[in-house]
Amino acid sequence: MAIEDKLENLVRLRQQVKLGGGVKRIEAQHAKGKLTARERIELLVDPGSFEELDPFITHCCTDFGLAEEHYLGDAIVTGYGNVNGRLAFIFAQDFTVFGGSLSKVVAEKTCKVMDMAAKNGAPIIGLLDSGGARIQEGVDSLQGYGDIFTRNTLYSGVIPQISVVMGPCAGGAVYSPAITDFIFMVKGTGQMYITGPEVIKSVTGEEVALEQLGGAMVHARKSGNSHFVAENDPECLQMVRRLLTFLPQSNMEEPPMVRSGDDPNRMDQELLYLVPDEPSKAYNMREVITRVVDKGDFMEVHKDFAPSLIVGFARLGGRSVGIVAQQPLHFAGVIDINASDKGARFVRFCDCFNIPLVTFADVPGYMPGTDQEYGGIIRHGAKFLYSYAEATVPKVCVITRKAYGGAFVVMSSKSLRGDINYAWPTAEIAVMGPDGAVNIVFRSEIAKSPNPEEARQRLVSEYRERFANPYVAASRGYIDDVIDPRTTRPKLIKALGMLQNKVDTLPAKKHGNIPL
Ligand code: HXC
């Protein structure tokens, strides 16, 4: 055969590869509001940069009539391309081929591209849309899942791993995204669950619709399994591109500098008036964050989960930072079980990938109550504390108002190896709030007083005067300085500049044993 004929044959085969499971199934995919694997990749990478790998692989199963049915590339598209000009590795499950199910060769393709990502120090992004284990391939498929989970685990903390759930992700298959750093889900089509509605009904009698069981909003609000929710496939892929701008390619790199043109010395007059005079009145910490960071650009993570804590990425003077902050608008910014998990996971991600931590604290304490105690707030709260103490990245903190008790300690305090700790003049740093403290210390004095309420109020205001301010902590060096709120941005940028070559270590060990 002449080379021209061979090339023609190659072009024909490539056309076949592009069609996946065929025109009818592509139409069915579109009818469900989903893009195909290839369309998704095109939206994720910079135009024309995708290089596909293994397009001619086919499955080798001969059971249940599968010997007759083959699709080039099988049920996954893998390869590499650029995202915002930087290398990224991608696998996208192709629902048009056997429902995107995982055969032996689909697993092998997935593992190959994961290994390449780790070897070459670049993020791996999985676009998930699959009916799970290829039923006809039985244990080969299970072995394949195990091989993927192992790589997810070994490469955790080495390269950023991102899962994008754009269709079904059911059964044990969910444990791959669950190990990765971030999960994106598309509303209406992305679903994750261990057992589906039918099995639940037959085992427990409970009836639940698929979306209520494992839809995007359920995982964003209730379980906390998903970090980002998008309205549709294109929006979701844009969000993935945005997230990657904040991250380094691997644990061996610093995050990229992105100059925004925002003046590092910019002061903000409004910061003076954000914290209300009345101590129990709420304000929006998100506004503090967006007024301080470069161009107000803040990508919030876990926005709908544990809303008393805010976490997310921003930049200060062009440097990526991980922001951790209380949200006084929700339960006064109290730390509960979910906020502890959310904070700990985020702090550890930033520490893995050399992203400095900037903390804004306004926290009345840990959440009281039997719900929380029985649910294990001791264990969960401990992991938040552990994550801050363990982190060796630069850690800068600003206390805007309350920092009471254990919650003062956990929020990047000096005792947990915080580097620079600032307080606004509005800060109140003490073992507990004035009301609680006075009720305990002066209980009998108040009871004996002819006017107990008047005595209580006098003692509260004396306590507030003496302890509920930043100066006791500052006089001991637990706070490095009390700063004018308007100068917060320049102060943070200078601190981060000073800390850019920080070296801190942990004692030699295999790994710590974080309370889980
Ligand atoms: C082989 C599968 C498949 C699977 C779907 N298909 N799932 N083929 N193995 N697991 C095929 C269908 O036969 C169909 O083929 C095509 O994919 C599209 O499927 P539909 O059912 O028509 O699509 P839809 O109505 O959108 O429903 C999607 C679905 C459903 C909800 C995912 O297909 C489904 O429930 N599938 C089975 C899910 C499941 O139980 N998987 C195994 C879980 S156990 P045609 O030829 O008609 O296009 C597991 C263990 C993992 O995953 C353990 C890891 C440790």
Coordinates of C-alpha atoms and ligand atoms in Angstrom, one line a residue:
M1 CA 0.0 0.0 0.0
A2 CA 1.4 3.4 -0.9
I3 CA 2.0 5.9 1.8
E4 CA -0.8 8.1 0.5
D5 CA -3.2 5.2 1.0
K6 CA -1.9 4.5 4.4
L7 CA -2.4 8.1 5.4
E8 CA -5.9 8.1 4.1
N9 CA -6.5 5.0 6.2
L10 CA -5.1 6.8 9.2
V11 CA -7.4 9.8 8.6
R12 CA -10.4 7.4 8.3
L13 CA -9.5 5.7 11.6
R14 CA -9.1 9.1 13.3
Q15 CA -12.6 10.1 12.2
Q16 CA -13.8 6.8 13.7
V17 CA -12.0 7.6 17.0
K18 CA -13.7 11.0 17.1
L19 CA -17.1 9.5 16.8
G20 CA -16.7 7.5 20.1
G21 CA -19.9 5.4 20.5
G22 CA -21.5 6.8 17.3
V23 CA -23.7 9.7 16.2
K24 CA -26.9 8.4 17.9
R25 CA -25.2 8.2 21.3
I26 CA -23.6 11.6 20.9
E27 CA -27.1 13.0 20.2
A28 CA -28.4 11.2 23.3
Q29 CA -25.5 12.7 25.3
H30 CA -26.4 16.2 24.1
A31 CA -30.1 15.6 24.8
K32 CA -29.2 15.0 28.4
G33 CA -27.6 18.5 28.5
K34 CA -24.1 17.0 28.5
L35 CA -21.1 17.6 26.2
T36 CA -19.1 14.7 24.9
A37 CA -15.7 13.9 26.3
R38 CA -13.9 15.5 23.4
E39 CA -16.0 18.6 23.4
R40 CA -15.3 19.0 27.1
I41 CA -11.5 18.7 26.6
E42 CA -11.6 21.3 23.9
L43 CA -13.2 23.8 26.4
L44 CA -10.8 22.9 29.1
V45 CA -7.5 23.3 27.3
D46 CA -6.0 26.2 25.3
P47 CA -7.3 26.0 21.7
G48 CA -5.5 23.4 19.6
S49 CA -3.1 22.3 22.4
F50 CA -4.5 18.8 23.2
E51 CA -2.4 15.8 22.3
E52 CA -4.4 12.5 22.5
L53 CA -2.8 9.3 23.7
D54 CA -3.8 5.7 23.0
P55 CA -6.7 6.5 20.6
F56 CA -6.5 3.0 19.0
I57 CA -6.8 1.0 22.2
T58 CA -9.8 -1.4 22.3
H59 CA -11.1 -3.7 25.0
C60 CA -10.2 -7.3 25.1
C61 CA -13.4 -8.7 26.6
T62 CA -15.2 -11.6 24.9
D63 CA -18.0 -12.1 27.4
F64 CA -21.7 -11.2 26.9
G65 CA -21.2 -10.6 23.2
L66 CA -18.6 -7.9 23.7
A67 CA -16.3 -9.6 21.3
E68 CA -18.3 -8.1 18.4
E69 CA -18.5 -4.6 19.8
H70 CA -15.4 -2.4 19.8
Y71 CA -14.8 1.3 19.8
L72 CA -11.4 2.8 19.1
G73 CA -10.0 4.3 22.3
D74 CA -12.6 2.5 24.4
A75 CA -14.6 4.6 26.9
I76 CA -12.0 7.2 27.8
V77 CA -10.1 10.0 26.0
T78 CA -6.7 10.7 27.6
G79 CA -3.8 13.0 26.8
Y80 CA -2.2 16.3 27.6
G81 CA -2.5 20.0 26.7
N82 CA -2.0 23.5 28.0
V83 CA -4.3 25.2 30.4
N84 CA -3.5 29.0 30.6
G85 CA -0.3 28.2 28.8
R86 CA 0.8 25.5 31.4
L87 CA 1.0 21.8 30.9
A88 CA -1.9 19.6 32.3
F89 CA -2.8 16.0 31.9
I90 CA -6.4 15.0 31.3
F91 CA -8.6 11.9 31.2
A92 CA -12.3 12.3 30.1
Q93 CA -14.6 9.3 30.4
D94 CA -16.7 8.9 27.2
F95 CA -20.3 8.1 28.1
T96 CA -21.1 7.3 24.5
V97 CA -19.0 4.1 24.7
F98 CA -20.6 1.6 27.1
G99 CA -21.8 4.4 29.3
G100 CA -18.2 5.5 30.0
S101 CA -17.8 2.3 32.1
L102 CA -14.4 1.3 33.3
S103 CA -12.8 -1.7 31.5
K104 CA -9.4 -3.1 32.0
V105 CA -7.9 -0.9 29.2
V106 CA -9.8 2.2 30.4
A107 CA -8.1 1.7 33.7
E108 CA -4.8 1.2 32.1
K109 CA -5.2 4.4 30.0
T110 CA -6.2 6.3 33.1
C111 CA -3.2 5.1 35.1
K112 CA -0.8 5.8 32.3
V113 CA -1.8 9.4 32.1
M114 CA -1.7 9.8 35.9
D115 CA 1.8 8.4 35.9
M116 CA 2.9 10.8 33.2
A117 CA 1.4 13.7 35.1
A118 CA 3.4 12.7 38.3
K119 CA 6.6 12.1 36.4
N120 CA 6.4 15.4 34.6
G121 CA 5.1 17.4 37.6
A122 CA 1.8 18.7 36.2
P123 CA -1.8 18.6 37.4
I124 CA -4.1 15.7 36.5
I125 CA -7.7 16.6 35.7
G126 CA -10.3 13.8 35.5
L127 CA -13.7 14.5 33.7
L128 CA -16.0 11.9 35.1
D129 CA -19.2 10.6 33.4
S130 CA -19.5 6.8 33.8
G131 CA -21.8 3.9 34.7
G132 CA -19.0 2.5 36.9
A133 CA -17.3 -0.9 36.6
R134 CA -17.8 -2.4 33.1
I135 CA -20.2 -5.1 34.1
Q136 CA -18.9 -7.6 31.4
E137 CA -15.3 -7.3 32.6
G138 CA -16.0 -8.1 36.3
V139 CA -12.9 -8.4 38.5
D140 CA -10.6 -6.9 35.8
S141 CA -12.5 -3.7 36.3
L142 CA -12.3 -3.8 40.1
Q143 CA -8.6 -4.3 39.9
G144 CA -8.5 -1.2 37.6
Y145 CA -10.3 0.9 40.2
G146 CA -7.8 -0.2 42.8
D147 CA -4.9 0.8 40.6
I148 CA -6.4 4.3 40.1
F149 CA -7.1 4.7 43.9
T150 CA -3.5 3.8 44.6
R151 CA -2.2 6.4 42.2
N152 CA -4.6 9.0 43.6
T153 CA -3.1 8.3 47.0
L154 CA 0.6 8.1 46.0
Y155 CA 0.3 11.4 44.0
S156 CA -1.6 13.2 46.7
G157 CA 0.5 16.2 47.7
V158 CA 2.8 15.7 44.7
I159 CA 0.6 17.1 41.9
P160 CA -2.7 18.9 42.1
Q161 CA -5.5 16.3 41.3
I162 CA -8.9 17.7 40.2
S163 CA -12.1 15.7 39.6
V164 CA -14.9 17.1 37.6
V165 CA -18.1 15.2 38.0
M166 CA -20.2 15.8 34.9
G167 CA -22.4 12.7 34.8
P168 CA -22.9 9.6 37.0
C169 CA -20.1 8.6 39.3
A170 CA -21.5 5.7 41.3
G171 CA -20.5 3.0 43.8
G172 CA -16.9 2.5 44.7
A173 CA -15.9 4.6 41.7
V174 CA -16.6 7.7 43.9
Y175 CA -13.4 7.0 45.9
S176 CA -11.2 8.2 43.2
P177 CA -12.6 11.8 43.2
A178 CA -12.9 11.6 47.0
I179 CA -9.1 11.2 47.3
T180 CA -8.4 14.0 44.9
D181 CA -7.8 17.6 46.0
F182 CA -10.9 19.3 44.5
I183 CA -14.3 18.1 43.2
F184 CA -16.3 20.1 40.8
M185 CA -19.9 19.1 40.0
V186 CA -22.4 20.1 37.4
K187 CA -25.9 20.8 38.5
G188 CA -28.5 18.4 37.2
T189 CA -26.1 16.0 35.6
G190 CA -23.2 15.4 38.0
Q191 CA -24.1 12.7 40.6
M192 CA -22.1 10.8 43.2
Y193 CA -23.5 8.1 45.5
I194 CA -22.3 4.8 47.0
T195 CA -25.6 3.0 46.4
G196 CA -28.4 4.2 44.2
P197 CA -32.0 4.8 45.0
E198 CA -33.1 1.3 44.1
V199 CA -30.6 -0.4 46.4
I200 CA -31.4 2.0 49.2
K201 CA -35.1 1.3 48.9
S202 CA -34.6 -2.5 49.0
V203 CA -32.2 -2.4 51.9
T204 CA -33.6 0.3 54.2
G205 CA -37.0 1.1 52.7
E206 CA -36.1 4.7 52.3
E207 CA -37.2 6.4 49.1
V208 CA -35.1 9.2 47.7
A209 CA -34.7 10.7 44.2
L210 CA -31.3 10.6 42.5
E211 CA -30.7 14.4 42.7
Q212 CA -31.6 14.5 46.4
L213 CA -29.3 11.6 47.0
G214 CA -26.2 12.5 45.2
G215 CA -26.8 15.8 43.2
A216 CA -24.4 18.7 43.0
M217 CA -26.1 20.9 45.6
V218 CA -26.5 18.0 48.1
H219 CA -22.7 17.4 48.0
A220 CA -22.0 21.1 48.1
R221 CA -24.2 21.9 51.1
K222 CA -24.7 18.8 53.1
S223 CA -22.0 16.2 52.7
G224 CA -19.2 18.7 51.7
N225 CA -17.9 16.2 49.2
S226 CA -17.9 18.8 46.4
H227 CA -16.0 22.0 46.5
F228 CA -17.4 23.8 43.4
V229 CA -20.8 23.7 41.7
A230 CA -21.4 24.9 38.1
E231 CA -24.6 25.4 36.1
N232 CA -23.4 23.5 33.1
D233 CA -20.4 21.9 31.4
P234 CA -18.8 25.0 29.8
E235 CA -19.1 27.1 33.1
C236 CA -17.6 24.2 35.0
L237 CA -14.6 23.9 32.8
Q238 CA -14.0 27.6 32.9
M239 CA -14.0 27.3 36.7
V240 CA -11.4 24.6 36.6
R241 CA -9.2 26.8 34.4
R242 CA -9.5 29.6 36.9
L243 CA -8.6 27.4 39.9
L244 CA -5.4 26.3 38.1
T245 CA -4.2 29.9 37.9
F246 CA -3.7 29.9 41.6
L247 CA -1.8 26.7 41.9
P248 CA 1.7 25.5 41.2
Q249 CA 2.3 22.6 38.8
S250 CA 3.5 20.4 41.6
N251 CA 4.9 20.4 45.2
M252 CA 8.3 21.2 43.7
E253 CA 7.2 24.6 42.6
E254 CA 6.0 27.9 43.9
P255 CA 2.6 29.1 42.6
P256 CA 2.9 31.5 39.6
M257 CA 3.2 35.2 40.2
V258 CA 0.3 37.0 38.5
R259 CA 0.7 40.8 38.5
S260 CA -2.7 42.5 38.5
G261 CA -1.7 46.1 38.6
D262 CA -3.3 46.6 42.0
D263 CA -1.1 48.9 44.1
P264 CA 0.6 46.9 46.9
N265 CA 0.4 50.0 49.1
R266 CA -3.3 50.6 48.5
M267 CA -5.2 51.4 51.7
D268 CA -8.9 51.0 52.1
Q269 CA -10.8 53.6 54.1
E270 CA -13.9 51.4 54.4
L271 CA -12.1 48.8 56.4
L272 CA -12.2 51.2 59.4
Y273 CA -16.0 50.9 59.5
L274 CA -16.7 47.3 58.7
V275 CA -16.5 45.9 62.2
P276 CA -19.6 47.3 64.1
D277 CA -19.1 49.0 67.5
E278 CA -21.7 46.6 68.9
P279 CA -19.7 43.4 69.7
S280 CA -22.6 41.0 68.9
K281 CA -23.5 42.6 65.6
A282 CA -22.5 40.7 62.5
Y283 CA -20.6 41.9 59.4
N284 CA -19.5 40.4 56.2
M285 CA -16.0 39.0 56.3
R286 CA -16.1 38.3 52.6
E287 CA -16.0 42.1 52.2
V288 CA -12.9 42.4 54.3
I289 CA -11.2 39.8 52.1
T290 CA -12.2 41.3 48.7
R291 CA -11.2 44.8 49.9
V292 CA -7.7 43.5 50.8
V293 CA -6.7 41.1 48.0
D294 CA -5.5 42.0 44.5
K295 CA -8.4 43.5 42.5
G296 CA -10.9 41.8 44.9
D297 CA -10.3 38.5 43.0
F298 CA -11.3 35.8 45.4
M299 CA -12.1 32.2 44.4
E300 CA -14.0 30.7 47.2
V301 CA -13.7 27.0 47.9
H302 CA -16.6 25.0 49.6
K303 CA -18.8 28.1 49.4
D304 CA -22.0 26.4 50.3
F305 CA -20.6 24.1 53.0
A306 CA -19.9 25.0 56.7
P307 CA -20.6 28.7 56.0
S308 CA -19.3 30.0 59.4
L309 CA -15.8 29.5 57.8
I310 CA -14.6 31.0 54.5
V311 CA -11.7 29.4 52.6
G312 CA -10.4 30.1 49.1
F313 CA -7.7 31.4 46.9
A314 CA -6.7 35.0 46.2
R315 CA -3.5 36.9 45.5
L316 CA -1.6 39.6 47.4
G317 CA 1.0 41.5 45.5
G318 CA 0.7 38.9 42.7
R319 CA 1.4 36.0 45.1
S320 CA -1.2 33.2 45.5
V321 CA -2.5 32.9 49.0
G322 CA -4.9 30.6 50.7
I323 CA -7.4 32.6 52.8
V324 CA -9.0 31.1 55.9
A325 CA -11.5 33.3 57.7
Q326 CA -14.5 33.2 60.0
Q327 CA -17.8 34.5 58.6
P328 CA -19.5 36.4 61.5
L329 CA -22.7 36.4 59.4
H330 CA -23.2 32.7 60.1
F331 CA -23.4 31.7 63.8
A332 CA -21.0 34.5 64.7
G333 CA -18.2 32.6 63.0
V334 CA -18.3 29.7 65.4
I335 CA -16.1 26.6 64.6
D336 CA -18.2 23.5 64.3
I337 CA -17.4 20.0 63.1
N338 CA -17.9 20.8 59.4
A339 CA -16.0 24.1 59.6
S340 CA -13.1 22.1 61.3
D341 CA -13.0 19.6 58.4
K342 CA -13.3 22.3 55.8
G343 CA -10.5 24.4 57.3
A344 CA -8.1 21.5 58.0
R345 CA -8.4 20.1 54.5
F346 CA -7.8 23.5 52.9
V347 CA -4.9 24.4 55.2
R348 CA -3.2 21.0 54.3
F349 CA -3.8 21.5 50.6
C350 CA -2.1 24.9 50.8
D351 CA 0.8 23.5 52.8
C352 CA 1.3 20.6 50.3
F353 CA 1.6 23.1 47.4
N354 CA 3.6 25.9 48.9
I355 CA 0.7 28.4 49.1
P356 CA 1.1 30.8 52.0
L357 CA -1.8 31.0 54.4
V358 CA -3.5 34.3 55.3
T359 CA -6.0 34.0 58.2
F360 CA -8.7 36.5 59.2
A361 CA -9.9 35.6 62.7
D362 CA -13.2 36.7 64.3
V363 CA -14.2 33.6 66.3
P364 CA -16.2 33.3 69.5
G365 CA -15.1 29.6 70.1
Y366 CA -16.0 26.1 69.2
M367 CA -19.7 25.2 68.8
P368 CA -21.3 24.0 72.1
G369 CA -23.9 21.3 72.4
T370 CA -24.5 17.6 72.5
D371 CA -24.9 17.3 68.7
Q372 CA -21.4 18.6 68.3
E373 CA -19.9 16.7 71.3
Y374 CA -21.5 13.4 70.2
G375 CA -20.5 14.0 66.6
G376 CA -16.9 14.2 67.6
I377 CA -16.0 17.9 67.7
I378 CA -13.0 17.0 69.8
R379 CA -11.6 14.8 67.0
H380 CA -12.7 17.1 64.2
G381 CA -11.6 20.3 65.9
A382 CA -8.2 18.6 66.6
K383 CA -7.5 18.2 62.9
F384 CA -8.0 21.9 62.2
L385 CA -5.5 22.7 64.9
Y386 CA -3.1 19.9 63.8
S387 CA -3.2 21.2 60.2
Y388 CA -2.1 24.7 61.2
A389 CA 0.6 23.5 63.6
E390 CA 2.0 21.1 61.0
A391 CA 2.0 23.7 58.1
T392 CA 5.4 25.0 57.2
V393 CA 4.3 27.6 54.6
P394 CA 4.3 31.3 55.6
K395 CA 1.4 31.9 58.0
V396 CA 0.1 35.4 58.5
C397 CA -2.9 36.3 60.6
V398 CA -5.1 39.3 61.3
I399 CA -7.5 39.2 64.2
T400 CA -10.3 41.6 63.3
R401 CA -12.5 41.1 66.4
K402 CA -13.1 38.1 68.7
A403 CA -10.4 35.5 69.3
Y404 CA -11.5 33.6 72.3
G405 CA -10.1 30.5 74.0
G406 CA -9.1 27.4 71.9
A407 CA -10.4 29.2 68.9
F408 CA -7.7 31.9 69.3
V409 CA -5.1 29.2 69.5
V410 CA -6.3 27.3 66.4
M411 CA -6.5 30.3 64.0
S412 CA -2.8 30.5 63.1
S413 CA -1.6 31.6 66.5
K414 CA 2.0 32.1 67.4
S415 CA 1.9 28.9 69.5
L416 CA 1.0 26.9 66.4
R417 CA 4.1 28.4 64.6
G418 CA 2.3 31.4 63.1
D419 CA 4.8 33.8 61.6
I420 CA 3.2 37.2 61.7
N421 CA 0.2 37.9 63.8
Y422 CA -1.6 41.2 63.6
A423 CA -4.7 42.5 65.4
W424 CA -6.9 45.4 64.5
P425 CA -7.7 47.8 67.5
T426 CA -11.2 46.2 67.5
A427 CA -9.7 42.8 68.5
E428 CA -10.8 41.1 71.7
I429 CA -8.3 38.4 72.7
A430 CA -9.1 36.5 75.9
V431 CA -9.9 33.1 77.3
M432 CA -13.6 33.6 76.8
G433 CA -16.1 36.3 76.1
P434 CA -16.9 38.9 78.8
D435 CA -20.4 37.5 79.7
G436 CA -19.2 33.9 80.2
A437 CA -16.1 35.0 82.1
V438 CA -18.0 37.3 84.5
N439 CA -20.6 34.7 85.2
I440 CA -18.0 32.1 86.2
V441 CA -15.5 34.3 88.1
F442 CA -17.9 36.6 89.9
R443 CA -20.9 34.3 90.3
S444 CA -21.2 34.7 94.1
E445 CA -20.4 38.4 94.0
I446 CA -23.2 39.0 91.5
A447 CA -25.6 36.8 93.5
K448 CA -24.8 38.8 96.7
S449 CA -25.2 42.2 95.1
P450 CA -28.5 44.1 95.9
N451 CA -28.8 44.7 92.1
P452 CA -27.3 41.6 90.5
E453 CA -28.0 42.8 86.9
E454 CA -26.4 46.1 87.5
A455 CA -23.4 44.4 89.1
R456 CA -23.1 42.0 86.3
Q457 CA -23.1 44.7 83.6
R458 CA -20.5 46.7 85.6
L459 CA -18.2 43.7 85.8
V460 CA -18.7 42.9 82.1
S461 CA -17.6 46.3 81.1
E462 CA -14.6 46.2 83.5
Y463 CA -13.6 42.8 82.1
R464 CA -14.0 44.2 78.5
E465 CA -11.8 47.2 79.4
R466 CA -9.1 45.0 81.0
F467 CA -9.0 41.9 78.8
A468 CA -11.2 42.2 75.6
N469 CA -8.6 44.1 73.6
P470 CA -5.5 43.2 71.7
Y471 CA -3.0 44.9 74.1
V472 CA -2.6 42.2 76.7
A473 CA -1.7 39.7 73.9
A474 CA 0.5 42.3 72.3
S475 CA 2.3 43.1 75.5
R476 CA 3.4 39.4 75.7
G477 CA 4.5 39.2 72.0
Y478 CA 1.6 36.9 71.1
I479 CA 0.6 39.6 68.6
D480 CA 3.4 41.2 66.6
D481 CA 1.6 44.5 66.2
V482 CA -1.8 46.2 66.5
I483 CA -2.4 47.8 63.0
D484 CA -4.7 50.4 61.5
P485 CA -7.3 48.3 59.6
R486 CA -6.8 50.6 56.5
T487 CA -3.2 49.4 56.2
T488 CA -4.1 45.7 56.2
R489 CA -3.2 45.1 52.5
P490 CA 0.3 46.7 52.6
K491 CA 1.1 45.1 55.9
L492 CA 0.1 41.6 54.6
I493 CA 2.1 42.1 51.3
K494 CA 5.2 43.2 53.2
A495 CA 4.9 40.3 55.6
L496 CA 4.5 37.8 52.8
G497 CA 7.5 39.3 51.0
M498 CA 9.6 39.0 54.1
L499 CA 8.5 35.3 54.4
Q500 CA 9.1 34.3 50.8
N501 CA 12.3 32.3 51.6
K502 CA 11.0 30.9 54.9
V503 CA 12.3 27.5 55.8
D504 CA 10.6 25.5 58.5
T505 CA 10.7 21.8 59.1
L506 CA 9.0 18.8 60.8
P507 CA 10.8 16.1 62.8
A508 CA 11.8 13.1 60.7
K509 CA 8.9 10.7 60.5
K510 CA 7.2 8.4 58.1
H511 CA 4.0 10.5 58.4
G512 CA 2.1 12.0 61.2
N513 CA -1.1 10.5 62.6
I514 CA -3.7 13.3 62.1
P515 CA -7.0 12.5 64.0
L516 CA -9.4 11.5 61.2
Ligands
HXC1 C1 -21.3 -1.7 30.9 C2 -22.8 0.0 30.8 C3 -22.6 0.2 32.2 C4 -21.7 -0.6 32.9 C5 -24.0 1.7 31.5 N1 -23.7 0.9 30.4 N2 -23.4 1.3 32.6 N3 -22.2 -1.0 30.2 N4 -21.1 -1.6 32.2 N5 -21.5 -0.4 34.2 C6 -24.1 1.1 29.0 C7 -25.6 0.8 28.9 O1 -25.8 -0.6 28.6 C8 -26.0 1.6 27.6 O2 -25.5 0.9 26.5 C9 -25.1 2.8 27.8 O3 -24.0 2.4 28.7 C10 -25.8 4.0 28.4 O4 -26.5 3.6 29.5 P1 -28.0 4.0 29.9 O5 -28.5 3.1 31.0 O6 -28.8 3.9 28.6 O7 -27.9 5.5 30.3 P2 -28.7 6.3 31.3 O8 -30.1 6.1 31.2 O9 -28.2 7.7 31.2 O10 -28.2 5.7 32.8 C11 -26.9 5.8 33.2 C12 -26.7 4.9 34.5 C13 -27.1 3.5 34.2 C14 -27.4 5.5 35.6 C15 -25.2 5.0 34.8 O11 -26.5 3.1 32.9 C16 -26.7 2.5 35.2 O12 -27.3 2.5 36.3 N6 -25.7 1.8 34.9 C17 -25.2 0.8 35.8 C18 -24.5 1.4 37.0 C19 -23.9 0.3 37.9 O13 -24.5 -0.3 38.6 N7 -22.5 0.1 37.7 C20 -21.8 -0.8 38.4 C21 -21.5 -0.2 39.7 S1 -20.5 -1.2 40.7 P3 -26.1 1.1 25.0 O14 -25.5 0.1 24.2 O15 -27.6 1.0 25.2 O16 -25.7 2.5 24.6 C22 -19.0 -0.4 40.5 C23 -18.0 -1.0 41.4 C24 -16.8 -0.1 41.4 O17 -18.9 0.5 39.8 C25 -16.0 -0.6 42.6 C26 -14.8 0.2 42.8 C27 -14.0 -0.2 44.0

